[in-house]
PDB file of C-alpha atoms in Angstrom:
ATOM      1  CA  ALA A   2      -2.544   0.240  17.583  1.00 80.00           C
ATOM      2  CA  GLN A   3      -3.741   1.325  15.154  1.00 88.00           C
ATOM      3  CA  SER A   4      -6.484  -0.293  12.923  1.00 92.00           C
ATOM      4  CA  VAL A   5      -8.456   0.457   9.267  1.00 94.00           C
ATOM      5  CA  ALA A   6     -11.499  -1.704   8.813  1.00 95.00           C
ATOM      6  CA  GLN A   7     -13.347  -1.284   4.674  1.00 96.00           C
ATOM      7  CA  PRO A   8     -16.158  -2.744   5.203  1.00 95.00           C
ATOM      8  CA  GLU A   9     -17.675  -3.404   1.604  1.00 96.00           C
ATOM      9  CA  ASP A  10     -15.417  -5.995  -0.480  1.00 94.00           C
ATOM     10  CA  GLN A  11     -17.267  -5.098  -3.310  1.00 96.00           C
ATOM     11  CA  VAL A  12     -19.241  -2.084  -4.493  1.00 98.00           C
ATOM     12  CA  ASN A  13     -21.055  -2.044  -7.767  1.00 97.00           C
ATOM     13  CA  VAL A  14     -22.430   0.738  -9.190  1.00 98.00           C
ATOM     14  CA  ALA A  15     -23.474   2.484 -12.596  1.00 98.00           C
ATOM     15  CA  GLU A  16     -21.263   4.542 -15.185  1.00 97.00           C
ATOM     16  CA  GLY A  17     -22.149   8.166 -14.182  1.00 97.00           C
ATOM     17  CA  ASN A  18     -23.538   7.619 -10.547  1.00 97.00           C
ATOM     18  CA  PRO A  19     -22.151   8.705  -7.475  1.00 97.00           C
ATOM     19  CA  LEU A  20     -20.143   6.134  -5.999  1.00 97.00           C
ATOM     20  CA  THR A  21     -18.156   5.990  -2.344  1.00 97.00           C
ATOM     21  CA  VAL A  22     -16.124   3.266  -0.587  1.00 98.00           C
ATOM     22  CA  LYS A  23     -16.220   3.430   2.802  1.00 98.00           C
ATOM     23  CA  CYS A  24     -13.727   3.579   5.704  1.00 98.00           C
ATOM     24  CA  THR A  25     -12.905   3.472   9.101  1.00 98.00           C
ATOM     25  CA  TYR A  26     -10.212   4.241  11.250  1.00 96.00           C
ATOM     26  CA  SER A  27      -8.507   3.456  14.429  1.00 94.00           C
ATOM     27  CA  VAL A  28      -5.267   6.081  15.950  1.00 90.00           C
ATOM     28  CA  SER A  29      -3.901   6.982  19.176  1.00 87.00           C
ATOM     29  CA  GLY A  30      -2.833  10.247  18.220  1.00 84.00           C
ATOM     30  CA  ASN A  31      -3.897  12.183  14.879  1.00 86.00           C
ATOM     31  CA  PRO A  32      -4.758  10.147  11.790  1.00 90.00           C
ATOM     32  CA  TYR A  33      -3.040  10.734   8.440  1.00 91.00           C
ATOM     33  CA  LEU A  34      -5.369   9.120   5.961  1.00 94.00           C
ATOM     34  CA  PHE A  35      -4.287   7.829   2.684  1.00 95.00           C
ATOM     35  CA  TRP A  36      -6.128   6.126  -0.018  1.00 97.00           C
ATOM     36  CA  TYR A  37      -4.642   4.042  -2.715  1.00 96.00           C
ATOM     37  CA  VAL A  38      -5.690   2.732  -6.295  1.00 96.00           C
ATOM     38  CA  GLN A  39      -5.040  -0.612  -7.198  1.00 94.00           C
ATOM     39  CA  TYR A  40      -5.472  -1.513 -10.590  1.00 93.00           C
ATOM     40  CA  PRO A  41      -5.249  -4.977 -12.332  1.00 88.00           C
ATOM     41  CA  ASN A  42      -1.582  -6.208 -12.423  1.00 85.00           C
ATOM     42  CA  ARG A  43      -0.169  -3.488 -10.867  1.00 88.00           C
ATOM     43  CA  GLY A  44       1.371  -1.642  -7.926  1.00 90.00           C
ATOM     44  CA  LEU A  45      -0.754   0.637  -5.589  1.00 93.00           C
ATOM     45  CA  GLN A  46      -0.802   4.324  -6.651  1.00 95.00           C
ATOM     46  CA  PHE A  47      -1.549   7.127  -4.033  1.00 94.00           C
ATOM     47  CA  LEU A  48      -4.750   9.234  -4.818  1.00 96.00           C
ATOM     48  CA  LEU A  49      -5.120  10.955  -2.074  1.00 95.00           C
ATOM     49  CA  LYS A  50      -4.645  12.177   1.684  1.00 93.00           C
ATOM     50  CA  TYR A  51      -5.677  13.968   4.879  1.00 93.00           C
ATOM     51  CA  ILE A  52      -3.465  14.905   7.647  1.00 89.00           C
ATOM     52  CA  THR A  53      -4.928  18.181   8.640  1.00 86.00           C
ATOM     53  CA  GLY A  54      -7.282  21.178   7.578  1.00 87.00           C
ATOM     54  CA  ASP A  55     -10.369  21.602   5.206  1.00 90.00           C
ATOM     55  CA  ASN A  56     -12.535  17.538   5.972  1.00 92.00           C
ATOM     56  CA  LEU A  57     -13.061  17.665   2.049  1.00 95.00           C
ATOM     57  CA  VAL A  58      -9.879  16.835   0.592  1.00 95.00           C
ATOM     58  CA  LYS A  59      -9.844  16.503  -3.369  1.00 95.00           C
ATOM     59  CA  GLY A  60      -7.510  14.101  -5.359  1.00 93.00           C
ATOM     60  CA  SER A  61      -6.727  12.175  -8.643  1.00 90.00           C
ATOM     61  CA  TYR A  62      -8.664  11.576 -11.357  1.00 91.00           C
ATOM     62  CA  GLY A  63     -12.143  13.637  -9.702  1.00 94.00           C
ATOM     63  CA  PHE A  64     -11.949  11.462  -6.925  1.00 96.00           C
ATOM     64  CA  GLU A  65     -12.325  13.412  -3.083  1.00 97.00           C
ATOM     65  CA  ALA A  66     -12.740  11.263   0.544  1.00 97.00           C
ATOM     66  CA  GLU A  67     -14.170  13.637   3.356  1.00 96.00           C
ATOM     67  CA  PHE A  68     -12.704  12.771   7.045  1.00 96.00           C
ATOM     68  CA  ASN A  69     -15.671  13.275   9.726  1.00 96.00           C
ATOM     69  CA  LYS A  70     -13.505  12.829  12.983  1.00 94.00           C
ATOM     70  CA  SER A  71     -16.511  11.963  15.277  1.00 94.00           C
ATOM     71  CA  GLN A  72     -17.346   8.636  13.503  1.00 96.00           C
ATOM     72  CA  THR A  73     -13.884   7.868  12.549  1.00 96.00           C
ATOM     73  CA  SER A  74     -14.113   7.890   8.782  1.00 97.00           C
ATOM     74  CA  PHE A  75     -12.257   8.987   5.742  1.00 98.00           C
ATOM     75  CA  HIS A  76     -15.197   7.414   2.866  1.00 98.00           C
ATOM     76  CA  LEU A  77     -13.680   8.046  -0.870  1.00 98.00           C
ATOM     77  CA  LYS A  78     -16.559   9.451  -2.854  1.00 98.00           C
ATOM     78  CA  LYS A  79     -16.788  10.407  -6.897  1.00 97.00           C
ATOM     79  CA  PRO A  80     -19.634  12.434  -7.840  1.00 96.00           C
ATOM     80  CA  SER A  81     -20.128  10.472 -11.457  1.00 97.00           C
ATOM     81  CA  ALA A  82     -18.525   7.034 -11.939  1.00 97.00           C
ATOM     82  CA  LEU A  83     -16.488   5.955 -14.863  1.00 97.00           C
ATOM     83  CA  VAL A  84     -15.580   1.948 -16.044  1.00 96.00           C
ATOM     84  CA  SER A  85     -12.076   3.022 -15.511  1.00 95.00           C
ATOM     85  CA  ASP A  86     -12.747   3.713 -12.519  1.00 96.00           C
ATOM     86  CA  SER A  87     -12.545  -0.231 -11.755  1.00 96.00           C
ATOM     87  CA  ALA A  88     -10.274  -1.560  -9.722  1.00 96.00           C
ATOM     88  CA  LEU A  89      -8.828  -2.086  -5.788  1.00 96.00           C
ATOM     89  CA  TYR A  90      -9.065   0.415  -3.437  1.00 97.00           C
ATOM     90  CA  PHE A  91      -7.265   0.437  -0.297  1.00 96.00           C
ATOM     91  CA  CYS A  92      -7.736   2.968   3.091  1.00 96.00           C
ATOM     92  CA  ALA A  93      -4.531   3.365   4.920  1.00 94.00           C
ATOM     93  CA  VAL A  94      -3.560   4.864   8.499  1.00 92.00           C
ATOM     94  CA  ARG A  95      -1.079   6.181  10.582  1.00 88.00           C
ATOM     95  CA  ASP A  96      -0.617   8.097  13.666  1.00 82.00           C
ATOM     96  CA  GLY A  97       0.663  10.829  13.193  1.00 74.00           C
ATOM     97  CA  LYS A  98       2.867  11.182  16.485  1.00 69.00           C
ATOM     98  CA  GLY A  99       5.690   9.045  14.907  1.00 61.00           C
ATOM     99  CA  ASN A 100       5.660   5.365  13.807  1.00 55.00           C
ATOM    100  CA  ALA A 101       6.432   6.514  10.236  1.00 61.00           C
ATOM    101  CA  GLY A 102       7.009   3.809   8.915  1.00 61.00           C
ATOM    102  CA  LYS A 103       4.271   1.363   9.606  1.00 78.00           C
ATOM    103  CA  SER A 104       0.855   2.857   7.808  1.00 87.00           C
ATOM    104  CA  THR A 105      -1.802  -0.340   8.574  1.00 90.00           C
ATOM    105  CA  PHE A 106      -3.675  -0.869   5.466  1.00 92.00           C
ATOM    106  CA  GLY A 107      -7.146  -2.490   5.121  1.00 93.00           C
ATOM    107  CA  ASP A 108      -8.516  -5.484   3.688  1.00 92.00           C
ATOM    108  CA  GLY A 109      -9.511  -3.495   0.185  1.00 94.00           C
ATOM    109  CA  THR A 110     -12.402  -2.789  -1.656  1.00 96.00           C
ATOM    110  CA  THR A 111     -13.253  -4.021  -5.471  1.00 96.00           C
ATOM    111  CA  LEU A 112     -15.265  -0.941  -7.329  1.00 97.00           C
ATOM    112  CA  THR A 113     -16.827  -2.175 -10.103  1.00 97.00           C
ATOM    113  CA  VAL A 114     -18.766   0.620 -12.462  1.00 97.00           C
ATOM    114  CA  LYS A 115     -20.770  -0.871 -15.645  1.00 96.00           C
ATOM    115  CA  PRO A 116     -21.826   0.727 -18.559  1.00 94.00           C
TER     116      PRO A 116
ATOM    117  CA  ASN B 281      12.535   8.702 -13.565  1.00 70.00           C
ATOM    118  CA  ALA B 282      11.474   4.616 -13.293  1.00 79.00           C
ATOM    119  CA  GLY B 283      10.201   5.186  -9.692  1.00 93.00           C
ATOM    120  CA  VAL B 284      10.365   2.532  -8.177  1.00 96.00           C
ATOM    121  CA  THR B 285      11.021  -0.719  -9.890  1.00 96.00           C
ATOM    122  CA  GLN B 286      11.143  -4.114  -8.958  1.00 97.00           C
ATOM    123  CA  THR B 287      12.705  -7.336  -9.923  1.00 96.00           C
ATOM    124  CA  PRO B 288      11.671 -10.253 -11.209  1.00 96.00           C
ATOM    125  CA  LYS B 289       8.099  -9.665 -12.065  1.00 94.00           C
ATOM    126  CA  PHE B 290       7.750 -13.263 -11.566  1.00 95.00           C
ATOM    127  CA  GLN B 291       9.075 -16.476  -9.494  1.00 96.00           C
ATOM    128  CA  VAL B 292       8.385 -19.701  -9.566  1.00 97.00           C
ATOM    129  CA  LEU B 293      10.666 -21.597  -6.515  1.00 96.00           C
ATOM    130  CA  LYS B 294      10.773 -24.987  -5.325  1.00 97.00           C
ATOM    131  CA  THR B 295      10.376 -25.507  -1.705  1.00 97.00           C
ATOM    132  CA  GLY B 296      13.341 -24.957   0.339  1.00 97.00           C
ATOM    133  CA  GLN B 297      14.747 -23.099  -2.789  1.00 97.00           C
ATOM    134  CA  SER B 298      16.047 -19.032  -1.774  1.00 96.00           C
ATOM    135  CA  MET B 299      15.585 -16.469  -4.076  1.00 96.00           C
ATOM    136  CA  THR B 300      16.542 -12.411  -3.638  1.00 97.00           C
ATOM    137  CA  LEU B 301      13.831  -9.863  -4.608  1.00 97.00           C
ATOM    138  CA  GLN B 302      15.508  -6.992  -5.577  1.00 97.00           C
ATOM    139  CA  CYS B 303      13.820  -3.359  -5.503  1.00 97.00           C
ATOM    140  CA  ALA B 304      14.970   0.356  -6.262  1.00 97.00           C
ATOM    141  CA  GLN B 305      14.155   3.754  -6.806  1.00 96.00           C
ATOM    142  CA  ASP B 306      15.406   6.712  -8.112  1.00 95.00           C
ATOM    143  CA  MET B 307      13.649   9.703  -6.171  1.00 93.00           C
ATOM    144  CA  ASN B 308      15.380   9.996  -3.287  1.00 92.00           C
ATOM    145  CA  HIS B 309      13.414   8.626  -0.757  1.00 91.00           C
ATOM    146  CA  ASN B 310      15.001   7.721   3.036  1.00 90.00           C
ATOM    147  CA  SER B 311      12.796   5.374   3.926  1.00 91.00           C
ATOM    148  CA  MET B 312      11.423   1.639   1.409  1.00 94.00           C
ATOM    149  CA  TYR B 313       9.292  -0.869   2.092  1.00 95.00           C
ATOM    150  CA  TRP B 314       8.602  -4.481   2.006  1.00 97.00           C
ATOM    151  CA  TYR B 315       4.966  -6.042   1.569  1.00 96.00           C
ATOM    152  CA  ARG B 316       2.993  -9.017   0.372  1.00 96.00           C
ATOM    153  CA  GLN B 317      -0.428  -9.529  -0.949  1.00 94.00           C
ATOM    154  CA  ASP B 318      -2.714 -12.280  -0.560  1.00 91.00           C
ATOM    155  CA  PRO B 319      -6.482 -12.289  -1.612  1.00 82.00           C
ATOM    156  CA  GLY B 320      -8.511 -11.222   0.845  1.00 76.00           C
ATOM    157  CA  MET B 321      -6.015  -9.528   3.698  1.00 79.00           C
ATOM    158  CA  GLY B 322      -4.903  -5.954   2.267  1.00 85.00           C
ATOM    159  CA  LEU B 323      -1.097  -5.119   2.489  1.00 91.00           C
ATOM    160  CA  ARG B 324       0.600  -6.373   4.936  1.00 93.00           C
ATOM    161  CA  LEU B 325       4.002  -5.507   6.434  1.00 93.00           C
ATOM    162  CA  ILE B 326       7.276  -7.576   6.479  1.00 96.00           C
ATOM    163  CA  TYR B 327       9.983  -5.127   6.993  1.00 95.00           C
ATOM    164  CA  TYR B 328      10.738  -1.154   6.212  1.00 92.00           C
ATOM    165  CA  SER B 329      14.078   1.262   6.223  1.00 93.00           C
ATOM    166  CA  ALA B 330      13.624   4.060   7.543  1.00 88.00           C
ATOM    167  CA  SER B 331      17.092   5.094   6.318  1.00 87.00           C
ATOM    168  CA  GLU B 332      20.282   3.524   4.911  1.00 89.00           C
ATOM    169  CA  GLY B 333      21.519   0.963   7.409  1.00 88.00           C
ATOM    170  CA  THR B 334      18.621   0.877   9.510  1.00 91.00           C
ATOM    171  CA  THR B 335      15.863  -1.838   9.201  1.00 94.00           C
ATOM    172  CA  ASP B 336      12.524  -3.158  11.515  1.00 93.00           C
ATOM    173  CA  LYS B 337      10.227  -5.474  11.619  1.00 94.00           C
ATOM    174  CA  GLY B 338       7.174  -5.223  10.158  1.00 91.00           C
ATOM    175  CA  GLU B 339       3.353  -7.751  10.687  1.00 90.00           C
ATOM    176  CA  VAL B 340       4.795 -10.782   9.047  1.00 94.00           C
ATOM    177  CA  PRO B 341       8.484 -10.703   9.752  1.00 96.00           C
ATOM    178  CA  ASN B 342       9.282 -14.352   9.600  1.00 96.00           C
ATOM    179  CA  GLY B 343      11.205 -16.598   7.221  1.00 96.00           C
ATOM    180  CA  TYR B 344      12.427 -13.532   5.315  1.00 97.00           C
ATOM    181  CA  ASN B 345      15.357 -11.219   5.206  1.00 97.00           C
ATOM    182  CA  VAL B 346      16.614  -7.835   3.675  1.00 97.00           C
ATOM    183  CA  SER B 347      19.083  -5.671   3.245  1.00 96.00           C
ATOM    184  CA  ARG B 348      18.892  -1.543   2.458  1.00 95.00           C
ATOM    185  CA  LEU B 349      22.309  -1.543  -0.035  1.00 88.00           C
ATOM    186  CA  ASN B 350      21.971   1.971  -0.329  1.00 94.00           C
ATOM    187  CA  LYS B 351      19.706   4.732  -0.095  1.00 94.00           C
ATOM    188  CA  ARG B 352      18.408   3.600  -3.514  1.00 96.00           C
ATOM    189  CA  GLU B 353      17.951  -0.262  -2.859  1.00 96.00           C
ATOM    190  CA  PHE B 354      16.494  -2.581  -0.595  1.00 97.00           C
ATOM    191  CA  SER B 355      16.490  -6.505  -1.229  1.00 97.00           C
ATOM    192  CA  LEU B 356      14.404  -8.647   0.014  1.00 98.00           C
ATOM    193  CA  ARG B 357      15.103 -12.187   0.723  1.00 97.00           C
ATOM    194  CA  LEU B 358      13.562 -15.428   1.115  1.00 96.00           C
ATOM    195  CA  GLU B 359      16.421 -18.011   2.791  1.00 93.00           C
ATOM    196  CA  SER B 360      14.327 -21.306   2.536  1.00 96.00           C
ATOM    197  CA  ALA B 361      11.216 -20.530   0.711  1.00 96.00           C
ATOM    198  CA  ALA B 362       7.881 -22.531   1.520  1.00 97.00           C
ATOM    199  CA  PRO B 363       3.783 -23.068   0.113  1.00 96.00           C
ATOM    200  CA  SER B 364       3.243 -20.849   2.039  1.00 95.00           C
ATOM    201  CA  GLN B 365       5.138 -17.600   0.944  1.00 97.00           C
ATOM    202  CA  THR B 366       3.495 -17.880  -2.429  1.00 96.00           C
ATOM    203  CA  SER B 367       2.259 -13.936  -2.702  1.00 96.00           C
ATOM    204  CA  VAL B 368       2.391 -10.725  -4.499  1.00 95.00           C
ATOM    205  CA  TYR B 369       5.653  -8.777  -3.225  1.00 97.00           C
ATOM    206  CA  PHE B 370       5.424  -5.219  -3.285  1.00 96.00           C
ATOM    207  CA  CYS B 371       8.092  -2.913  -2.630  1.00 97.00           C
ATOM    208  CA  ALA B 372       7.513   0.589  -1.878  1.00 95.00           C
ATOM    209  CA  SER B 373       9.166   3.868  -0.628  1.00 94.00           C
ATOM    210  CA  SER B 374       8.482   7.188   0.570  1.00 90.00           C
ATOM    211  CA  ASP B 375       9.596  10.626   1.680  1.00 84.00           C
ATOM    212  CA  ASN B 376       9.400  10.798   5.553  1.00 73.00           C
ATOM    213  CA  THR B 377      11.119  14.107   5.631  1.00 70.00           C
ATOM    214  CA  GLU B 378       7.892  15.364   4.585  1.00 65.00           C
ATOM    215  CA  GLY B 379       6.554  13.638   7.643  1.00 67.00           C
ATOM    216  CA  THR B 380       3.303  12.253   6.235  1.00 70.00           C
ATOM    217  CA  ASP B 381       4.719   8.684   4.595  1.00 77.00           C
ATOM    218  CA  THR B 382       3.194   9.139   1.326  1.00 87.00           C
ATOM    219  CA  GLN B 383       4.043   5.935   0.107  1.00 92.00           C
ATOM    220  CA  TYR B 384       5.238   4.799  -3.647  1.00 93.00           C
ATOM    221  CA  PHE B 385       4.896   1.932  -4.997  1.00 95.00           C
ATOM    222  CA  GLY B 386       6.571  -1.570  -7.441  1.00 95.00           C
ATOM    223  CA  PRO B 387       5.167  -2.778 -10.069  1.00 94.00           C
ATOM    224  CA  GLY B 388       5.029  -6.218  -8.176  1.00 95.00           C
ATOM    225  CA  THR B 389       6.718  -9.484  -8.162  1.00 96.00           C
ATOM    226  CA  ARG B 390       4.411 -12.689  -7.967  1.00 95.00           C
ATOM    227  CA  LEU B 391       6.559 -15.692  -6.290  1.00 96.00           C
ATOM    228  CA  THR B 392       4.769 -19.100  -6.519  1.00 96.00           C
ATOM    229  CA  VAL B 393       5.918 -22.311  -4.110  1.00 96.00           C
ATOM    230  CA  LEU B 394       5.648 -25.443  -4.647  1.00 95.00           C
TER     231      LEU B 394
END
């Protein structure tokens, strides 16, 4: 079985400060990890993914995520937050061994960036 | 290139009524998915189709049926709507030939069952 946890329902940061949105996962095989963002009244948009290779993955809008195998984590980060980054963020995981089509999503973390 | 489109955007039903949610993608993706999103519960997979002609149950399939009409279209049917099916429904697609299943989502359908 695979699972993903986003331990924080809400993250608040000031504009210009660094931000981190946390994600931990559990899979039996090699993890495929994803971050998606959802703006109000919109569908989810792909931000970045880790499949293999460099543990630091860079994605859209200046976001990056660090894969940590020993801590089974894949935290989303950005060095300097913008008000426009305020949205709902979802982490997702899929077992790389087959299981195509069955990514498991976390419950989401609401990021609020204040001016 | 419209990506993933869904119709309708909003719908209100009475308990016991039926309806079909439509989804289409123009990215030539093999796989398509239906999710529901409820507050505090993230996205839950209802059904998915790995390729044209195949469908499989997800986490919460009860009360729903699906049809993969062709490679582009994947519909979700509620035969007898219940208030517990009030939710936002998202369709998604992915190119599973790339092996990673990065998913692309439609704008959603907001369904209220009275």
